[in-house]
Coordinates of C-alpha atoms and ligand atoms in Angstrom, one line a residue:
M1 CA 13.0 21.2 -83.1
C2 CA 14.4 23.0 -86.1
G3 CA 17.5 22.1 -88.1
I4 CA 20.3 24.6 -88.9
V5 CA 23.2 24.4 -91.4
G6 CA 26.0 26.8 -92.3
Y7 CA 28.6 26.3 -95.1
I8 CA 31.8 28.0 -96.1
G9 CA 34.2 26.6 -98.6
F10 CA 34.7 26.2 -102.4
R11 CA 31.4 24.6 -103.4
K12 CA 28.1 26.4 -104.4
A13 CA 26.7 27.1 -101.0
D14 CA 23.1 26.8 -102.0
Q15 CA 23.5 23.2 -103.1
V16 CA 25.4 22.2 -100.0
V17 CA 22.9 23.9 -97.7
I18 CA 19.9 22.5 -99.5
S19 CA 21.3 18.9 -99.6
S20 CA 22.2 19.2 -95.9
L21 CA 18.8 20.5 -94.9
K22 CA 17.3 17.5 -96.8
R23 CA 19.3 15.3 -94.5
L24 CA 17.4 16.9 -91.6
E25 CA 13.9 16.4 -93.1
Y26 CA 13.3 13.2 -91.0
R27 CA 12.9 15.5 -88.0
G28 CA 9.8 17.1 -89.4
Y29 CA 9.4 20.8 -90.3
D30 CA 6.7 23.1 -91.6
S31 CA 8.8 25.7 -93.5
W32 CA 12.4 26.3 -94.5
G33 CA 14.8 28.9 -95.8
I34 CA 18.3 29.6 -97.0
A35 CA 20.6 32.6 -97.4
V36 CA 23.7 32.8 -99.6
K37 CA 26.2 35.7 -99.8
H38 CA 26.9 36.9 -103.3
N39 CA 28.5 40.2 -104.5
N40 CA 28.2 41.7 -101.1
K41 CA 24.5 41.0 -100.9
I42 CA 22.4 38.4 -99.0
M43 CA 20.2 36.4 -101.3
L44 CA 17.3 34.9 -99.5
V45 CA 14.7 32.1 -100.3
K46 CA 12.0 31.2 -97.8
R47 CA 9.2 28.8 -98.2
V48 CA 6.3 27.0 -96.4
G49 CA 6.1 23.3 -97.0
A50 CA 8.6 20.8 -98.4
I51 CA 12.2 21.8 -99.5
S52 CA 12.3 22.4 -103.2
E53 CA 14.9 24.0 -105.5
D54 CA 12.5 26.2 -107.5
K55 CA 14.3 29.5 -106.8
M56 CA 17.8 28.3 -106.5
H57 CA 19.1 29.9 -109.8
E58 CA 18.7 33.2 -108.0
M59 CA 21.4 32.1 -105.5
A60 CA 24.2 32.5 -108.1
E61 CA 27.7 31.5 -107.3
G62 CA 28.1 32.3 -103.6
N63 CA 30.0 29.8 -101.5
I64 CA 29.0 31.0 -98.0
G65 CA 25.5 30.2 -97.0
I66 CA 23.1 29.3 -94.1
G67 CA 19.8 27.4 -94.0
H68 CA 17.1 26.3 -91.6
T69 CA 14.2 23.9 -91.4
R70 CA 11.6 25.3 -89.0
W71 CA 9.2 23.5 -86.7
A72 CA 7.1 26.5 -85.6
T73 CA 7.2 27.6 -82.0
H74 CA 6.8 31.4 -81.9
G75 CA 4.4 32.3 -84.7
K76 CA 2.7 30.2 -87.3
P77 CA 4.4 28.5 -90.2
S78 CA 4.8 31.3 -92.9
E79 CA 7.4 32.8 -95.2
F80 CA 7.8 35.8 -92.8
N81 CA 8.4 33.5 -89.8
A82 CA 10.7 31.1 -91.7
H83 CA 14.5 31.6 -91.1
P84 CA 17.0 33.1 -92.0
H85 CA 16.0 36.4 -90.3
T86 CA 17.7 39.6 -91.3
D87 CA 18.3 43.0 -89.7
C88 CA 16.9 46.4 -91.0
S89 CA 19.8 46.7 -93.5
G90 CA 19.3 43.2 -94.9
E91 CA 23.0 42.6 -94.5
I92 CA 22.9 40.3 -91.5
A93 CA 21.2 36.9 -91.8
V94 CA 20.6 34.6 -88.8
V95 CA 19.4 31.0 -88.3
H96 CA 18.5 29.8 -84.8
N97 CA 17.4 26.8 -82.9
G98 CA 16.1 27.0 -79.4
I99 CA 14.1 29.6 -77.5
I100 CA 15.0 33.2 -76.6
S101 CA 13.0 33.6 -73.4
N102 CA 13.5 37.4 -73.0
F103 CA 12.8 38.2 -76.7
Q104 CA 9.7 40.3 -75.9
S105 CA 11.5 42.8 -73.7
L106 CA 14.4 42.9 -76.1
K107 CA 12.1 43.5 -79.0
E108 CA 10.4 46.4 -77.3
E109 CA 13.7 48.0 -76.6
L110 CA 14.9 47.5 -80.2
E111 CA 11.6 48.9 -81.5
K112 CA 12.1 52.0 -79.4
K113 CA 15.5 52.4 -81.1
G114 CA 13.7 52.3 -84.5
H115 CA 14.1 48.6 -85.5
K116 CA 11.3 47.3 -87.6
F117 CA 10.4 43.6 -87.2
K118 CA 9.0 41.5 -90.0
S119 CA 8.1 38.3 -88.2
E120 CA 6.5 37.0 -85.0
T121 CA 9.5 35.0 -84.1
D122 CA 11.8 35.2 -81.1
T123 CA 14.8 34.7 -83.5
E124 CA 14.4 38.1 -85.3
V125 CA 15.7 40.0 -82.2
I126 CA 19.1 38.3 -82.7
S127 CA 19.7 39.8 -86.2
H128 CA 18.6 43.2 -84.9
L129 CA 20.8 43.0 -81.8
I130 CA 23.8 42.0 -84.0
E131 CA 23.1 45.1 -86.1
E132 CA 23.1 47.2 -83.0
F133 CA 26.5 45.9 -81.9
Y134 CA 28.2 45.6 -85.3
R135 CA 31.2 47.8 -85.7
G136 CA 33.0 45.8 -88.5
D137 CA 33.8 42.7 -86.3
L138 CA 31.1 40.1 -86.7
K139 CA 32.4 37.8 -83.9
D140 CA 32.5 40.7 -81.5
A141 CA 28.9 41.7 -82.4
V142 CA 27.7 38.1 -81.9
S143 CA 29.5 37.8 -78.5
K144 CA 27.9 41.1 -77.3
T145 CA 24.5 39.8 -78.5
I146 CA 24.7 36.6 -76.6
D147 CA 25.5 38.5 -73.4
V148 CA 22.0 39.9 -73.5
L149 CA 20.1 36.7 -74.6
R150 CA 18.4 34.4 -72.2
G151 CA 17.3 31.0 -73.2
S152 CA 18.7 28.3 -75.3
Y153 CA 20.3 28.7 -78.7
A154 CA 22.4 27.4 -81.5
I155 CA 22.9 30.3 -83.9
V156 CA 24.7 30.7 -87.2
V157 CA 25.2 34.3 -88.6
M158 CA 26.5 35.7 -91.9
H159 CA 27.1 39.3 -93.0
A160 CA 26.9 40.5 -96.7
R161 CA 30.3 42.1 -96.5
K162 CA 32.3 39.5 -94.6
E163 CA 33.9 36.3 -95.8
E164 CA 33.0 34.7 -92.6
L165 CA 30.3 32.7 -90.7
V166 CA 30.0 33.1 -86.9
A167 CA 28.2 30.4 -84.9
V168 CA 27.4 30.0 -81.2
R169 CA 26.0 27.3 -79.0
Y170 CA 24.2 27.4 -75.7
K171 CA 22.0 24.5 -74.5
S172 CA 21.1 23.6 -78.1
P173 CA 23.4 21.3 -80.1
L174 CA 25.8 22.4 -82.7
V175 CA 28.4 20.4 -84.6
L176 CA 31.3 21.6 -86.7
G177 CA 32.3 19.4 -89.6
I178 CA 35.8 19.8 -90.8
G179 CA 36.5 19.1 -94.5
D180 CA 39.4 19.8 -96.8
E181 CA 39.2 23.6 -97.2
E182 CA 35.5 23.6 -96.4
W183 CA 33.6 23.8 -93.2
I184 CA 30.0 22.9 -92.4
I185 CA 28.3 23.6 -89.2
A186 CA 24.9 22.1 -88.3
S187 CA 22.5 21.2 -85.5
D188 CA 22.8 17.5 -86.3
V189 CA 25.4 15.1 -87.6
P190 CA 23.3 13.8 -90.6
A191 CA 23.6 17.3 -92.2
I192 CA 27.4 17.0 -92.2
L193 CA 28.1 13.4 -93.1
D194 CA 27.9 13.8 -96.9
Y195 CA 30.9 16.2 -96.7
T196 CA 33.0 14.9 -93.8
S197 CA 33.0 12.6 -90.9
R198 CA 35.5 14.7 -88.8
V199 CA 33.6 16.8 -86.4
I200 CA 33.8 18.9 -83.2
Y201 CA 30.9 18.9 -80.8
L202 CA 30.8 22.4 -79.6
E203 CA 30.3 23.2 -75.9
D204 CA 27.9 25.7 -74.2
G205 CA 29.2 29.2 -74.7
D206 CA 31.5 28.4 -77.6
V207 CA 31.7 31.1 -80.3
V208 CA 33.1 29.9 -83.6
S209 CA 34.5 32.0 -86.4
L210 CA 34.7 30.2 -89.8
T211 CA 36.6 31.7 -92.7
K212 CA 37.9 30.1 -95.9
E213 CA 41.3 29.9 -94.2
G214 CA 40.1 27.9 -91.2
F215 CA 38.2 28.2 -87.9
E216 CA 38.7 29.6 -84.4
I217 CA 36.7 28.7 -81.3
W218 CA 36.4 31.3 -78.6
K219 CA 35.0 31.1 -75.1
G220 CA 34.6 34.7 -73.7
N221 CA 38.0 36.4 -74.5
E222 CA 39.9 33.1 -74.7
R223 CA 40.7 31.0 -77.7
V224 CA 40.0 27.3 -76.9
E225 CA 40.9 24.0 -78.6
R226 CA 38.3 21.3 -79.0
K227 CA 38.8 17.6 -79.7
I228 CA 38.2 16.5 -83.3
E229 CA 36.2 13.2 -83.4
T230 CA 35.5 10.9 -86.3
I231 CA 31.9 9.8 -86.7
P232 CA 31.6 6.1 -87.3
W233 CA 27.9 6.1 -88.3
S234 CA 26.1 5.8 -91.6
I235 CA 23.6 8.6 -92.4
E236 CA 20.7 6.4 -91.3
D237 CA 22.3 5.8 -87.9
A238 CA 23.1 9.4 -87.6
E239 CA 19.4 10.4 -88.1
K240 CA 18.7 8.4 -85.0
G241 CA 21.5 10.1 -83.2
G242 CA 23.3 6.8 -82.9
Y243 CA 20.3 5.1 -81.2
D244 CA 18.9 2.0 -82.7
H245 CA 15.3 3.4 -82.9
F246 CA 13.7 6.8 -82.8
M247 CA 11.7 5.7 -79.8
L248 CA 14.8 5.2 -77.7
K249 CA 16.3 8.5 -79.0
E250 CA 13.0 10.3 -78.1
I251 CA 13.0 8.8 -74.6
H252 CA 16.5 10.1 -74.2
E253 CA 15.4 13.5 -75.3
T254 CA 13.0 13.8 -72.4
P255 CA 15.2 15.8 -70.0
R256 CA 15.7 18.5 -72.7
V257 CA 12.0 18.4 -73.5
I258 CA 11.1 19.1 -69.9
E259 CA 13.6 21.9 -69.8
D260 CA 12.2 23.5 -72.9
T261 CA 8.6 23.2 -71.8
L262 CA 9.4 24.6 -68.3
F263 CA 11.5 27.4 -69.9
E264 CA 8.4 28.6 -71.7
Y265 CA 6.2 28.8 -68.6
I266 CA 8.3 29.1 -65.5
S267 CA 10.9 31.8 -64.5
E268 CA 10.7 33.4 -61.0
G269 CA 7.5 31.6 -60.3
V270 CA 5.0 29.6 -62.3
D271 CA 4.2 32.0 -65.1
I272 CA 1.7 30.0 -67.1
D273 CA -1.3 32.2 -68.1
V274 CA -4.5 30.6 -66.7
S275 CA -6.9 33.3 -67.6
F276 CA -8.9 30.6 -69.5
S277 CA -10.0 29.3 -66.1
A278 CA -11.8 32.5 -64.9
G279 CA -15.3 31.6 -63.6
I280 CA -15.3 27.9 -64.5
S281 CA -17.3 25.4 -62.5
E282 CA -15.7 22.2 -63.7
I283 CA -12.9 20.8 -66.0
I284 CA -13.5 18.1 -68.5
F285 CA -10.5 16.5 -70.2
I286 CA -10.9 15.0 -73.6
A287 CA -8.2 13.0 -75.4
C288 CA -7.3 9.6 -76.9
G289 CA -4.7 7.0 -76.1
T290 CA -1.6 8.2 -74.4
S291 CA -3.0 11.8 -74.3
Y292 CA -6.0 10.3 -72.4
H293 CA -3.6 8.9 -69.8
A294 CA -2.1 12.3 -69.5
S295 CA -5.6 13.6 -68.9
L296 CA -6.1 11.1 -66.1
V297 CA -3.0 12.5 -64.4
G298 CA -4.5 16.0 -65.1
K299 CA -7.7 15.1 -63.3
Y300 CA -5.8 13.7 -60.3
L301 CA -3.7 16.9 -60.0
I302 CA -6.6 19.3 -60.5
E303 CA -8.7 17.6 -57.9
K304 CA -5.9 17.1 -55.4
L305 CA -4.3 20.6 -55.8
T306 CA -7.2 22.9 -56.7
G307 CA -10.4 21.3 -55.5
I308 CA -12.1 22.1 -58.9
P309 CA -14.3 19.1 -60.0
A310 CA -12.8 17.3 -63.0
R311 CA -13.7 14.4 -65.2
V312 CA -12.0 12.7 -68.2
E313 CA -13.7 11.5 -71.3
F314 CA -12.4 9.4 -74.2
A315 CA -12.8 11.9 -77.1
S316 CA -14.6 9.2 -79.1
E317 CA -17.2 8.8 -76.3
F318 CA -17.7 12.4 -75.4
I319 CA -20.8 12.8 -77.6
Y320 CA -22.6 10.0 -75.6
N321 CA -21.9 11.4 -72.2
Q322 CA -23.1 14.4 -70.0
P323 CA -22.5 17.5 -72.3
P324 CA -20.4 20.4 -71.0
M325 CA -22.0 23.6 -69.7
S326 CA -21.2 27.2 -70.5
R327 CA -19.1 27.3 -67.3
S328 CA -17.2 24.1 -68.2
L329 CA -13.5 24.3 -69.2
V330 CA -12.8 21.6 -71.7
I331 CA -9.1 20.7 -71.9
S332 CA -8.3 18.8 -75.0
I333 CA -4.9 17.1 -75.0
T334 CA -3.4 16.0 -78.3
Q335 CA 0.2 15.7 -79.4
S336 CA -0.5 15.9 -83.2
G337 CA -3.4 18.3 -82.9
E338 CA -5.0 16.3 -85.8
T339 CA -6.7 13.3 -84.0
A340 CA -10.2 13.2 -85.6
D341 CA -12.1 12.1 -82.4
T342 CA -10.4 14.8 -80.4
L343 CA -11.2 17.5 -82.9
E344 CA -14.8 16.4 -83.1
A345 CA -15.2 16.4 -79.3
M346 CA -13.7 19.9 -79.3
R347 CA -16.3 21.1 -81.8
I348 CA -19.1 19.5 -79.7
A349 CA -17.8 21.3 -76.6
K350 CA -17.8 24.6 -78.4
K351 CA -21.4 24.0 -79.7
H352 CA -22.4 23.7 -76.0
G353 CA -20.8 27.0 -75.3
A354 CA -17.9 25.6 -73.2
R355 CA -14.5 27.2 -73.3
V356 CA -11.9 25.0 -74.9
L357 CA -8.2 24.9 -74.0
A358 CA -5.9 22.7 -76.2
I359 CA -2.6 21.3 -75.1
V360 CA -0.8 20.6 -78.3
N361 CA 2.6 19.8 -79.6
V362 CA 2.2 20.8 -83.3
L363 CA 2.0 24.5 -83.9
G364 CA -0.7 25.5 -86.4
S365 CA -2.4 22.1 -86.3
T366 CA -6.2 21.9 -86.6
A367 CA -6.8 21.7 -82.8
T368 CA -5.0 25.0 -82.3
R369 CA -7.5 26.6 -84.7
I370 CA -10.6 25.2 -83.0
A371 CA -9.5 26.0 -79.4
D372 CA -10.1 29.3 -77.6
H373 CA -6.8 29.0 -75.9
V374 CA -3.7 27.0 -76.7
L375 CA -0.7 25.8 -74.6
Y376 CA 2.2 24.3 -76.5
T377 CA 4.3 21.4 -75.3
R378 CA 7.9 21.8 -76.5
A379 CA 8.6 18.2 -77.3
G380 CA 9.7 18.8 -80.9
P381 CA 8.8 16.4 -83.7
E382 CA 8.1 12.9 -82.5
I383 CA 8.8 10.3 -85.2
S384 CA 8.3 7.0 -83.4
V385 CA 4.6 6.0 -83.4
A386 CA 4.6 5.4 -79.7
A387 CA 4.3 8.7 -77.8
T388 CA 7.0 9.1 -75.2
K389 CA 8.6 12.5 -74.8
S390 CA 5.4 14.2 -75.8
F391 CA 3.5 12.5 -73.0
I392 CA 6.0 13.8 -70.5
A393 CA 5.7 17.3 -71.9
Q394 CA 1.9 17.1 -71.6
L395 CA 2.3 16.2 -67.9
V396 CA 4.7 19.1 -67.4
I397 CA 2.0 21.5 -68.7
L398 CA -0.6 19.9 -66.4
Y399 CA 1.6 20.2 -63.4
L400 CA 2.0 23.9 -64.2
I401 CA -1.7 24.5 -64.6
A402 CA -2.5 22.6 -61.4
L403 CA 0.2 24.5 -59.5
K404 CA -1.0 27.8 -60.8
L405 CA -4.7 27.1 -59.9
S406 CA -3.7 25.4 -56.6
R407 CA -5.1 26.4 -53.3
L408 CA -1.9 25.2 -51.5
S409 CA 0.2 27.7 -49.5
R410 CA 2.6 29.8 -51.4
S411 CA 5.6 28.0 -49.8
E412 CA 4.2 24.6 -50.7
I413 CA 3.6 25.7 -54.3
E414 CA 7.2 27.0 -54.4
R415 CA 8.5 23.7 -53.0
L416 CA 6.6 21.8 -55.7
A417 CA 7.7 24.2 -58.5
E418 CA 11.3 23.6 -57.3
E419 CA 10.9 19.9 -57.5
L420 CA 9.5 20.3 -61.0
R421 CA 12.6 22.3 -62.0
V422 CA 14.9 19.5 -61.0
M423 CA 12.9 16.9 -63.0
P424 CA 15.2 16.9 -66.0
E425 CA 18.0 15.8 -63.6
L426 CA 15.8 13.1 -62.1
V427 CA 14.8 11.8 -65.5
R428 CA 18.5 11.6 -66.4
K429 CA 18.9 9.4 -63.3
V430 CA 16.1 7.1 -64.5
L431 CA 17.8 6.9 -67.9
E432 CA 21.0 5.7 -66.0
Q433 CA 19.0 2.6 -65.0
E434 CA 18.7 1.6 -68.6
G435 CA 21.1 -1.4 -68.3
K436 CA 19.1 -2.8 -65.4
I437 CA 15.8 -2.2 -67.1
E438 CA 17.1 -4.0 -70.2
Q439 CA 18.0 -7.0 -68.1
I440 CA 14.5 -7.1 -66.5
A441 CA 13.0 -6.8 -70.0
G442 CA 14.9 -9.9 -71.0
K443 CA 13.0 -11.8 -68.3
L444 CA 9.6 -10.5 -69.6
A445 CA 10.0 -11.0 -73.3
G446 CA 8.9 -14.6 -73.3
Y447 CA 5.4 -13.9 -71.8
E448 CA 2.2 -13.3 -73.7
N449 CA 0.2 -11.6 -70.9
M450 CA 1.0 -9.0 -68.3
M451 CA -0.8 -7.0 -65.6
Y452 CA 0.1 -3.5 -64.6
I453 CA -1.2 -2.2 -61.2
G454 CA -1.1 0.9 -59.2
R455 CA -3.2 3.1 -56.9
G456 CA -4.0 6.8 -56.9
I457 CA -1.6 8.5 -59.4
G458 CA -0.2 4.9 -59.9
V459 CA -3.3 4.0 -61.9
P460 CA -2.7 6.2 -65.0
I461 CA 1.0 5.4 -64.7
A462 CA 0.0 1.7 -64.9
M463 CA -2.4 2.3 -67.8
E464 CA 0.2 4.2 -69.9
G465 CA 2.9 1.6 -69.0
A466 CA 0.6 -1.2 -70.3
L467 CA -0.3 0.8 -73.5
K468 CA 3.4 1.2 -74.3
M469 CA 4.0 -2.5 -73.7
K470 CA 1.1 -3.7 -75.8
E471 CA 1.5 -1.4 -78.8
I472 CA 5.2 -2.1 -79.4
S473 CA 5.8 -5.6 -78.0
Y474 CA 2.4 -7.1 -79.0
I475 CA 2.2 -8.6 -75.5
H476 CA -1.3 -8.4 -74.1
A477 CA -0.9 -6.0 -71.2
E478 CA -3.8 -4.9 -69.0
A479 CA -3.8 -2.2 -66.3
Y480 CA -5.9 -2.2 -63.2
P481 CA -6.2 -0.3 -59.9
A482 CA -4.6 -2.7 -57.5
G483 CA -7.8 -2.8 -55.4
E484 CA -9.8 -4.1 -58.4
L485 CA -7.7 -7.3 -58.8
K486 CA -9.9 -9.2 -56.4
H487 CA -13.0 -8.4 -58.4
G488 CA -12.2 -10.5 -61.4
P489 CA -8.7 -10.1 -62.8
F490 CA -7.2 -12.3 -60.1
A491 CA -8.5 -15.2 -62.1
L492 CA -5.8 -14.4 -64.8
L493 CA -2.9 -14.3 -62.4
G494 CA -0.4 -17.1 -62.0
K495 CA 3.0 -18.2 -63.3
N496 CA 2.2 -17.1 -66.8
T497 CA 1.3 -13.5 -66.0
P498 CA 3.9 -11.2 -64.6
V499 CA 2.7 -8.2 -62.7
I500 CA 4.3 -4.7 -62.9
A501 CA 3.5 -2.6 -59.9
S502 CA 4.0 1.1 -59.5
L503 CA 4.8 2.0 -55.9
V504 CA 4.1 5.6 -55.1
P505 CA 5.5 6.9 -51.8
D506 CA 2.2 8.3 -50.5
E507 CA -0.8 7.0 -48.6
T508 CA -1.2 4.2 -51.1
Y509 CA 2.1 2.6 -50.4
E510 CA 1.2 0.2 -47.5
I511 CA -1.9 -1.1 -49.1
M512 CA 0.0 -1.6 -52.4
L513 CA 2.4 -3.9 -50.4
S514 CA -0.5 -6.0 -49.2
N515 CA -1.8 -6.2 -52.8
I516 CA 1.6 -7.3 -54.0
K517 CA 1.7 -10.0 -51.3
E518 CA -1.7 -11.3 -52.6
V519 CA -0.3 -11.3 -56.2
K520 CA 2.9 -13.2 -55.1
A521 CA 0.6 -15.8 -53.4
R522 CA -0.6 -16.6 -57.0
E523 CA 3.0 -17.2 -58.0
S524 CA 3.2 -14.3 -60.5
L525 CA 6.6 -12.8 -61.2
V526 CA 6.4 -9.3 -59.8
I527 CA 8.4 -6.3 -60.9
A528 CA 8.1 -3.1 -58.9
V529 CA 8.9 0.5 -59.9
A530 CA 9.9 2.1 -56.5
D531 CA 11.7 4.9 -54.9
E532 CA 15.5 4.5 -54.7
H533 CA 15.4 4.7 -50.8
D534 CA 12.7 2.0 -50.5
S535 CA 14.5 -0.7 -48.5
E536 CA 11.2 -2.7 -47.9
I537 CA 10.2 -3.5 -51.4
E538 CA 13.0 -6.0 -52.3
K539 CA 11.5 -8.5 -49.7
Y540 CA 8.2 -8.6 -51.6
V541 CA 9.0 -8.7 -55.3
D542 CA 11.3 -10.4 -57.8
F543 CA 12.9 -7.3 -59.4
V544 CA 12.9 -3.6 -58.6
I545 CA 13.4 -0.7 -61.0
R546 CA 14.7 2.2 -58.9
V547 CA 13.6 5.8 -59.6
P548 CA 15.0 8.8 -57.8
K549 CA 13.0 10.2 -54.8
T550 CA 10.5 13.0 -55.6
D551 CA 7.2 14.3 -54.4
S552 CA 4.6 11.5 -55.1
I553 CA 2.7 13.7 -57.6
F554 CA 5.8 13.7 -59.9
T555 CA 6.2 9.9 -60.0
A556 CA 4.0 10.1 -63.1
I557 CA 7.1 11.4 -64.8
T558 CA 9.8 9.2 -63.3
H559 CA 7.8 5.9 -63.3
S560 CA 6.5 6.5 -66.9
V561 CA 10.0 7.0 -68.3
A562 CA 11.1 3.8 -66.6
L563 CA 8.1 1.9 -68.0
Q564 CA 8.7 3.4 -71.5
L565 CA 12.2 1.9 -71.3
L566 CA 10.8 -1.4 -70.1
A567 CA 8.4 -1.6 -73.0
Y568 CA 11.1 -0.6 -75.4
Y569 CA 13.6 -3.3 -74.3
T570 CA 11.0 -6.0 -74.1
A571 CA 9.9 -5.2 -77.7
R572 CA 13.5 -5.2 -78.8
E573 CA 14.2 -8.5 -77.2
R574 CA 11.1 -9.9 -79.2
G575 CA 12.5 -8.5 -82.4
C576 CA 9.5 -6.2 -83.0
E577 CA 9.5 -3.3 -85.4
I578 CA 9.5 -0.7 -82.7
D579 CA 9.1 2.6 -84.5
K580 CA 6.3 1.5 -86.7
P581 CA 4.1 -1.0 -84.8
R582 CA 1.7 -3.0 -87.0
N583 CA -1.7 -1.5 -87.7
L584 CA -0.9 1.8 -86.0
A585 CA -0.4 5.4 -87.4
K586 CA 1.2 8.4 -85.7
S587 CA -1.7 10.6 -86.5
V588 CA -5.2 9.1 -86.4
T589 CA -7.3 11.3 -88.7
V590 CA -10.4 9.1 -89.0
E591 CA -13.1 8.7 -86.4
Ligands
F6R1 C1 0.3 5.7 -78.1 C2 -0.1 6.9 -78.9 C3 -1.5 7.1 -79.2 C4 -1.8 8.6 -79.2 C5 -3.3 8.8 -79.6 C6 -3.6 10.3 -79.6 O1 1.7 5.7 -77.9 O2 0.8 7.6 -79.4 O3 -2.3 6.4 -78.3 O4 -1.6 9.1 -77.9 O5 -3.5 8.4 -80.9 O6 -2.8 11.1 -80.4 P1 -2.7 12.6 -80.2 O7 -2.1 12.9 -78.9 O8 -1.9 13.1 -81.4 O9 -4.1 13.2 -80.3

């Protein structure tokens, strides 16, 4: 998730844009760039790495400028791929957040018309399209451009010969800050707050024209008015989007993350390229921690939907177990792409001649360079140590792979793909349960031990739920297949050990109810995560967290988001330092 800024007013634009981009650094980025208009020319500076002011003297006195921090998606981190992107004449400069899903076909058409591209990005088509449509009216050219774009975007555009910035928003946030004779537009509020706290949150389809005289907002051919709001937050609050912790903000970003990840790989049907699977005899997942739990869901899906044998290995144990064969597909799942154990396991897999596919969140990370094939999750930077939205994005990719390789009927695959498409909406409904989950967390915060149980796909859900709980609340939380309780863990149950049960509406449901009855007989407090229409469950347990109905395979998403919230509110009630739990690091680069 990149950051964008545009400034028009009386100050030196380079200084404003740089200082505002620095306010967005907390989101993570790998490269950056700014453009300032001066003497009817666009002055550009682009760099890989951290923001510095080394070349700023070249920016001269201009007071119209745009800037961007890039978290690479299409194309590696490089100066060519960094924004702003220009057209052939070098007179139009563009910064963009989001994804242009039809950029490939647009690029081919533009190349046929003689446009020369300098980057691998989807964004560069925007500057060339504006050039195609430009007849002296920048707003008009931008409006015509967005008519042919598909995807999500927040865009800010400048022209060397215009005293104007034009910005547009569609499914990617954009906020207009209104100062005294100066205007600043950005993807996030922290970039604005040093200059003004009066803002307009733009709506999808809004096109804004900013000049030194003022601003106009247009929707299609109509001028529209938008409410001016006053931001009550400090900069630090604003970085967290008004949430108390990054973890909570990131959980709330999940619907958008699912949309962005689906956008990449699903259009008419499931478009994910699975050529990496040709001729394989087995799939071996390797990963650590939360990514290991995503792998367990992956194994479940692969075996259930495709019939291909699959196993999961802790990356750190891979070397001690049955090695892969040349016809094995090794799928390595890693948010950071830098986890030392996972990287080592990938190298071992390659030594054995296996094909390696990496599912990674960070573009250009080491895992992407070792792997033969890479699929990116579109979770954006994850700042809280506890993985939340990136886990759900990993699951989305695994659903897509399993559906693509599935031997189900075409209509059944379409039905499941349709359910996956509505998942952002279902997750929003889970997030609406937040108040109820917070109340339940209040009941749990005083315990020192907990047990999570499930069956089938409910087992990895329970394992991930327990991991979230232990790492941020410091409560000892174990996860077991419900059928295993009798073989030992029952000895731990009683009044002091609450049990959190994931009830999946499939063949495991009835037997889970029996297991819950056995648990209740030991006087444990029981909390169930269950379907919104489940009228039985209330009779058996103390509290129920309701999740919207979906096909049982997708409960890994709905239940996990509910359990992330449960862990979050329990840790908060205990006063824990949620975003940076003791002894843990976001990226584990030692074996
Ligand atoms: C837990 C968590 C860790 C990571 C693990 C692997 O919330 O974040 O368990 O999942 O360290 O990290 P990646 O996915 O970056 O390889």
